[in-house]
Every structure is written in C-alpha cells, then in structure tokens.
CSV table of C-alpha atoms and ligand atoms in Angstrom, one decimal:
chain,number,residue,atom,x,y,z
T,1190,UNK,CA,43.2,22.5,43.7
T,1191,UNK,CA,43.7,19.1,42.1
T,1192,UNK,CA,40.2,19.1,40.7
T,1193,UNK,CA,40.6,22.4,39.0
T,1194,UNK,CA,43.9,21.2,37.3
T,1195,UNK,CA,42.1,18.1,36.0
T,1196,UNK,CA,39.2,20.3,34.8
T,1197,UNK,CA,41.6,22.6,33.0
T,1198,UNK,CA,43.4,19.6,31.3
T,1199,UNK,CA,40.1,18.1,30.2
T,1200,UNK,CA,38.9,21.5,28.8
T,1201,UNK,CA,42.2,21.8,26.9
T,1202,UNK,CA,41.9,18.3,25.6
T,1203,UNK,CA,38.3,18.9,24.5
T,1204,UNK,CA,39.4,22.0,22.5
T,1205,UNK,CA,42.2,20.0,20.9
T,1206,UNK,CA,39.9,17.2,19.9
T,1207,UNK,CA,37.2,19.5,18.5
T,1208,UNK,CA,39.8,21.4,16.5
T,1209,UNK,CA,41.4,18.2,15.1
T,1210,UNK,CA,40.7,17.7,11.4
T,1211,UNK,CA,40.2,13.9,12.1
T,1212,UNK,CA,37.4,14.6,14.5
T,1213,UNK,CA,35.7,17.0,12.1
T,1214,UNK,CA,35.7,14.5,9.2
T,1215,UNK,CA,34.2,11.9,11.5
T,1216,UNK,CA,31.4,14.2,12.5
T,1217,UNK,CA,30.7,15.1,8.9
T,1218,UNK,CA,30.6,11.5,7.7
T,1219,UNK,CA,28.2,10.6,10.5
T,1220,UNK,CA,25.9,13.4,9.4
T,1221,UNK,CA,26.0,12.2,5.8
T,1222,UNK,CA,25.2,8.6,6.9
T,1223,UNK,CA,22.3,9.8,8.8
T,1224,UNK,CA,20.9,11.7,5.8
T,1225,UNK,CA,21.3,8.9,3.3
T,1226,UNK,CA,19.7,6.3,5.6
T,1227,UNK,CA,16.1,6.4,4.2
T,1228,UNK,CA,13.5,6.6,6.9
T,1229,UNK,CA,11.2,3.6,6.8
T,1230,UNK,CA,8.0,4.5,8.7
T,1231,UNK,CA,6.3,1.2,8.5
T,1232,UNK,CA,3.2,2.2,10.5
T,1233,UNK,CA,1.3,0.3,13.2
T,1234,UNK,CA,0.8,-3.3,12.1
T,1235,UNK,CA,-2.1,-3.6,14.5
T,1236,UNK,CA,-4.0,-1.4,12.1
T,1237,UNK,CA,-3.7,-4.0,9.3
T,1238,UNK,CA,-7.0,-5.3,8.1
T,1239,UNK,CA,-8.1,-7.8,5.4
T,1240,UNK,CA,-8.9,-6.4,1.9
T,1241,UNK,CA,-11.8,-8.7,0.8
T,1242,UNK,CA,-12.8,-9.5,-2.7
T,1243,UNK,CA,-16.2,-10.3,-4.1
T,1244,UNK,CA,-17.0,-11.2,-7.7
T,1245,UNK,CA,-20.4,-10.4,-9.3
T,1246,UNK,CA,-20.6,-12.7,-12.3
T,1247,UNK,CA,-23.7,-11.1,-13.7
T,1248,UNK,CA,-22.0,-7.8,-14.3
T,1249,UNK,CA,-18.4,-9.2,-14.4
T,1250,UNK,CA,-17.3,-7.0,-11.6
T,1251,UNK,CA,-14.6,-7.6,-9.0
T,1252,UNK,CA,-15.2,-5.5,-5.9
T,1253,UNK,CA,-12.6,-4.9,-3.2
T,1254,UNK,CA,-13.4,-3.6,0.3
T,1255,UNK,CA,-12.2,-3.7,3.9
T,1256,UNK,CA,-15.8,-3.4,5.2
T,1257,UNK,CA,-17.9,-6.4,6.2
T,1258,UNK,CA,-21.0,-4.3,5.7
T,1259,UNK,CA,-20.2,-3.9,1.9
T,1260,UNK,CA,-19.8,-7.7,1.5
T,1261,UNK,CA,-23.0,-8.5,3.3
T,1262,UNK,CA,-24.9,-5.7,1.4
T,1263,UNK,CA,-23.7,-7.2,-1.9
T,1264,UNK,CA,-24.4,-10.8,-1.0
T,1265,UNK,CA,-27.8,-10.1,0.6
T,1266,UNK,CA,-28.9,-7.9,-2.4
T,1267,UNK,CA,-31.5,-9.9,-4.2
T,1268,UNK,CA,-30.9,-7.8,-7.4
T,1269,UNK,CA,-27.3,-9.3,-7.5
T,1270,UNK,CA,-27.9,-13.1,-7.4
T,1271,UNK,CA,-24.6,-14.4,-8.8
T,1272,UNK,CA,-22.1,-13.2,-6.2
T,1273,UNK,CA,-19.0,-15.1,-5.2
T,1274,UNK,CA,-17.0,-14.3,-2.1
T,1275,UNK,CA,-13.3,-14.7,-3.1
T,1276,UNK,CA,-11.7,-14.2,0.3
T,1277,UNK,CA,-8.8,-12.1,1.4
T,1278,UNK,CA,-6.8,-10.4,-1.3
T,1279,UNK,CA,-4.2,-8.7,0.9
T,1280,UNK,CA,-3.7,-7.0,4.2
T,1281,UNK,CA,-3.9,-3.2,4.2
T,1282,UNK,CA,-4.0,-0.5,6.8
T,1283,UNK,CA,-7.5,0.4,8.0
T,1284,UNK,CA,-6.4,3.9,8.9
T,1285,UNK,CA,-3.8,6.3,7.4
T,1286,UNK,CA,-0.1,5.8,8.4
T,1287,UNK,CA,2.8,8.2,7.8
T,1288,UNK,CA,4.0,6.2,4.7
T,1289,UNK,CA,0.7,5.3,3.1
T,1290,UNK,CA,-1.7,6.6,0.5
T,1291,UNK,CA,-5.5,6.0,0.5
T,1292,UNK,CA,-6.5,3.2,-1.9
T,1293,UNK,CA,-9.6,4.9,-3.3
T,1294,UNK,CA,-12.2,2.8,-5.1
T,1295,UNK,CA,-14.6,4.2,-7.7
T,1296,UNK,CA,-17.5,2.5,-9.5
T,1297,UNK,CA,-18.7,3.1,-13.0
T,1298,UNK,CA,-22.4,2.3,-13.4
T,1299,UNK,CA,-22.2,2.1,-17.2
T,1300,UNK,CA,-19.4,-0.5,-17.3
T,1301,UNK,CA,-20.1,-1.8,-13.7
T,1302,UNK,CA,-16.3,-1.6,-13.2
T,1303,UNK,CA,-14.8,-1.0,-9.8
T,1304,UNK,CA,-11.5,0.8,-10.2
T,1305,UNK,CA,-9.2,1.3,-7.2
T,1306,UNK,CA,-6.0,3.4,-7.2
T,1307,UNK,CA,-3.7,5.6,-5.1
T,1308,UNK,CA,-2.9,7.7,-8.2
T,1309,UNK,CA,-4.9,10.9,-8.0
T,1310,UNK,CA,-4.4,11.6,-11.8
T,1311,UNK,CA,-5.9,8.3,-12.7
T,1312,UNK,CA,-8.7,8.7,-10.2
T,1313,UNK,CA,-9.5,12.2,-11.5
T,1314,UNK,CA,-9.5,10.8,-15.1
T,1315,UNK,CA,-12.0,8.1,-14.1
T,1316,UNK,CA,-14.2,10.6,-12.2
T,1317,UNK,CA,-14.2,12.8,-15.3
T,1318,UNK,CA,-15.5,9.9,-17.4
T,1319,UNK,CA,-18.5,8.9,-15.3
T,1320,UNK,CA,-17.1,7.0,-12.3
T,1321,UNK,CA,-18.4,7.9,-8.9
T,1322,UNK,CA,-16.9,7.5,-5.4
T,1323,UNK,CA,-17.5,4.0,-3.9
T,1324,UNK,CA,-15.2,3.9,-0.8
T,1325,UNK,CA,-11.6,4.1,0.4
T,1326,UNK,CA,-10.5,0.5,0.6
T,1327,UNK,CA,-7.8,1.1,3.3
T,1328,UNK,CA,-4.3,2.6,3.0
T,1329,UNK,CA,-1.3,1.1,1.1
T,1330,UNK,CA,2.4,2.0,0.6
T,1331,UNK,CA,3.3,3.7,-2.7
T,1332,UNK,CA,6.8,2.2,-2.4
T,1333,UNK,CA,8.0,-1.3,-1.5
T,1334,UNK,CA,9.1,-0.8,2.2
T,1335,UNK,CA,8.9,-2.8,5.4
T,1336,UNK,CA,8.6,-6.3,3.8
T,1337,UNK,CA,5.5,-5.4,1.7
T,1338,UNK,CA,4.7,-7.1,-1.6
T,1339,UNK,CA,3.3,-5.7,-4.9
T,1340,UNK,CA,-0.4,-5.5,-5.5
T,1341,UNK,CA,-0.7,-6.1,-9.2
T,1342,UNK,CA,-3.5,-4.3,-11.2
T,1343,UNK,CA,-5.1,-5.9,-14.3
T,1344,UNK,CA,-7.9,-4.6,-16.4
T,1345,UNK,CA,-10.3,-6.4,-18.7
T,1346,UNK,CA,-10.6,-3.7,-21.4
T,1347,UNK,CA,-14.1,-4.0,-22.9
T,1348,UNK,CA,-17.5,-2.2,-22.6
T,1349,UNK,CA,-18.1,-4.2,-19.4
T,1350,UNK,CA,-14.7,-3.4,-18.1
T,1351,UNK,CA,-13.4,-5.2,-15.0
T,1352,UNK,CA,-10.3,-4.8,-12.7
T,1353,UNK,CA,-8.4,-7.4,-10.7
T,1354,UNK,CA,-6.0,-6.7,-7.9
T,1355,UNK,CA,-3.8,-9.5,-6.7
T,1356,UNK,CA,-0.5,-10.2,-4.9
T,1357,UNK,CA,-0.2,-13.5,-6.7
T,1358,UNK,CA,2.0,-13.6,-9.8
T,1359,UNK,CA,0.3,-16.9,-10.7
T,1360,UNK,CA,-3.2,-15.3,-10.5
T,1361,UNK,CA,-1.9,-12.3,-12.5
T,1362,UNK,CA,-0.4,-14.5,-15.2
T,1363,UNK,CA,-3.6,-16.7,-15.3
T,1364,UNK,CA,-5.8,-13.6,-15.7
T,1365,UNK,CA,-3.6,-12.5,-18.7
T,1366,UNK,CA,-3.4,-15.9,-20.5
T,1367,UNK,CA,-6.8,-17.4,-19.8
T,1368,UNK,CA,-9.1,-14.5,-19.0
T,1369,UNK,CA,-8.0,-11.8,-21.5
T,1370,UNK,CA,-6.9,-9.2,-18.9
T,1371,UNK,CA,-4.2,-6.6,-19.5
T,1372,UNK,CA,-1.5,-6.1,-16.9
T,1373,UNK,CA,-1.4,-2.4,-15.9
T,1374,UNK,CA,1.3,-2.3,-13.2
T,1375,UNK,CA,1.6,-2.2,-9.4
T,1376,UNK,CA,-1.3,-0.4,-7.6
T,1377,UNK,CA,0.6,-0.2,-4.4
T,1378,UNK,CA,2.5,-2.3,-1.8
T,1379,UNK,CA,0.6,-4.4,0.8
T,1380,UNK,CA,1.0,-7.4,3.0
T,1381,UNK,CA,-0.1,-10.8,2.0
T,1382,UNK,CA,-1.0,-13.6,4.4
T,1383,UNK,CA,2.3,-15.3,3.5
T,1384,UNK,CA,4.5,-12.3,4.3
T,1385,UNK,CA,2.8,-12.1,7.7
T,1386,UNK,CA,3.5,-15.7,8.4
T,1387,UNK,CA,7.1,-15.3,7.4
T,1388,UNK,CA,7.6,-12.2,9.7
T,1389,UNK,CA,6.3,-14.0,12.8
H,1140,LIG,C1,-19.3,0.4,2.5
H,1140,LIG,O1,-19.2,0.3,3.9
H,1140,LIG,C2,-18.9,1.6,4.5
H,1140,LIG,C3,-18.7,1.3,6.0
H,1140,LIG,O2,-19.8,0.7,6.6
H,1140,LIG,C4,-20.0,2.5,4.2
H,1140,LIG,O3,-19.7,3.8,4.8
H,1140,LIG,C5,-20.2,2.7,2.7
H,1140,LIG,O4,-21.3,3.5,2.4
H,1140,LIG,C6,-20.4,1.3,2.1
H,1140,LIG,N1,-20.4,1.5,0.6
H,1140,LIG,C7,-21.3,1.0,-0.1
H,1140,LIG,C8,-21.2,1.3,-1.5
H,1140,LIG,O5,-22.2,0.2,0.3
H,1141,LIG,C1,-0.7,8.1,-12.6
H,1141,LIG,O1,-1.7,8.0,-13.6
H,1141,LIG,C2,-1.4,8.7,-14.8
H,1141,LIG,C3,-2.6,8.6,-15.7
H,1141,LIG,O2,-3.0,7.2,-15.9
H,1141,LIG,C4,-0.1,8.2,-15.4
H,1141,LIG,O3,0.2,8.9,-16.6
H,1141,LIG,C5,1.0,8.3,-14.4
H,1141,LIG,O4,2.2,7.7,-14.9
H,1141,LIG,C6,0.6,7.6,-13.1
H,1141,LIG,N1,1.6,7.9,-12.1
H,1141,LIG,C7,2.2,7.0,-11.4
H,1141,LIG,C8,3.2,7.4,-10.3
H,1141,LIG,O5,2.0,5.8,-11.5
C-alpha cells in the first residue's frame, strides 16, 4: 500500500517536472550545446608514421614519402647520383582516419617536380598537364584539429619546378628569401616531432 502511494507521488512529480517550462528550456539548451560542440575525431595516433624527404640535386626535386622502399630505391639508383636524405618532414597517418584526406603525390617527368596535395581540383589540374601518379604519402587533416600544425607548401616556379613542404616557418621563410620559392599556402595539418614531444 505504502509503496504504491510513493509510486503515484513520484509519477505525479515526474509529470510536473516534465511539464515545467524551466525543465524544457534546460533540455533544449543541452541539445544546442551538443550540436555546437564540433566533433574532433583525432584518429589513432599509433597509425602516425614519418613523412621522409629526399632531395635530388641533379633534377632539383624534393620528394616526400612514407615508404622506406621509395627512399632506398632513389638512393640506390645509379642514374640519380646526387641525392640527399633530408630526414623527417612531419608525422602523418599511414592509413586513412575519419578526419583525414589522402596526401597524394604526383610527378611530372618534364619538370621533374613532385607535387603533393589533398586538393582534388589541384591534383586533377596537374594530371591534366602531364603529371602522373607517384604515391599516396599518407593521410593528413584538412583542418587544424587535435594539436596538429600547418604543413606549408612552397613552389619554385620555373621550367624545372620544385615543391617544398615544411612545418618550419624558418625553413619556409628561408626558401622564399634565399632560394626563390613562392609560398602557396597550407597543404594540410600534420604533427611535427616537437608537437609529439609536447603532448607526452
Ligand atoms: C613507393 O613505395 C610503395 C610501397 O612500397 C610502392 O608501392 C610504390 O610503387 C613506390 N613508388 C615508387 C615510385 O617507387
Ligand atoms: C583547390 O585548388 C584549386 C585550384 O588550384 C583552388 O582554386 C582552390 O581554392 C583550392 N581549394 C582549397 C580548399 O584550397
């Protein structure tokens, strides 16, 4: 008997609370908050891998890759004697993550340039003017999320065109002032070795 009275009281209370304008407003504002909170799908950091850079002085071409096999193939190729291993440019995802785009690299045999981008329009334009597919150099964020840093894109605009990708503002500025490169914008957002040190 007592139990059913308490049950009835609780039911009545629940109806009153649900009907109260105060309660309804709170519900609505929570829903709005949930909607405006941008989802940040950072991806699996254990899928991060180094993006390496090699410079072929003979053809003035910077090449970026996540594959050791590409590096050894370039360095062991007797036809390309003047190669310089430049080390790790950034950390990128080796496999696709929910918030990433493929960082597609093309090569142009006429200019020897290696152009990498997440921008399909720019890639299609390069493919239409004689570039061919080289590889997908990992996956990067198109927006600055999860503590990532900008990957700057620079182009040496000439017959033997060349592209540089770097997370270093110093290297970017040096390429502009001393090497004649033109700054073209941010190619994507990646992790650098420093941002990883800071986050651990
Ligand atoms: C680079 O390495 C990948 C993985 O081994 C391979 O599939 C690709 O053909 C290589 N690209 C070139 C141009 O050597
Ligand atoms: C993609 O590339 C095209 C052609 O270069 C350019 O017009 C456009 O602004 C680029 N889009 C983004 C999002 O950067």
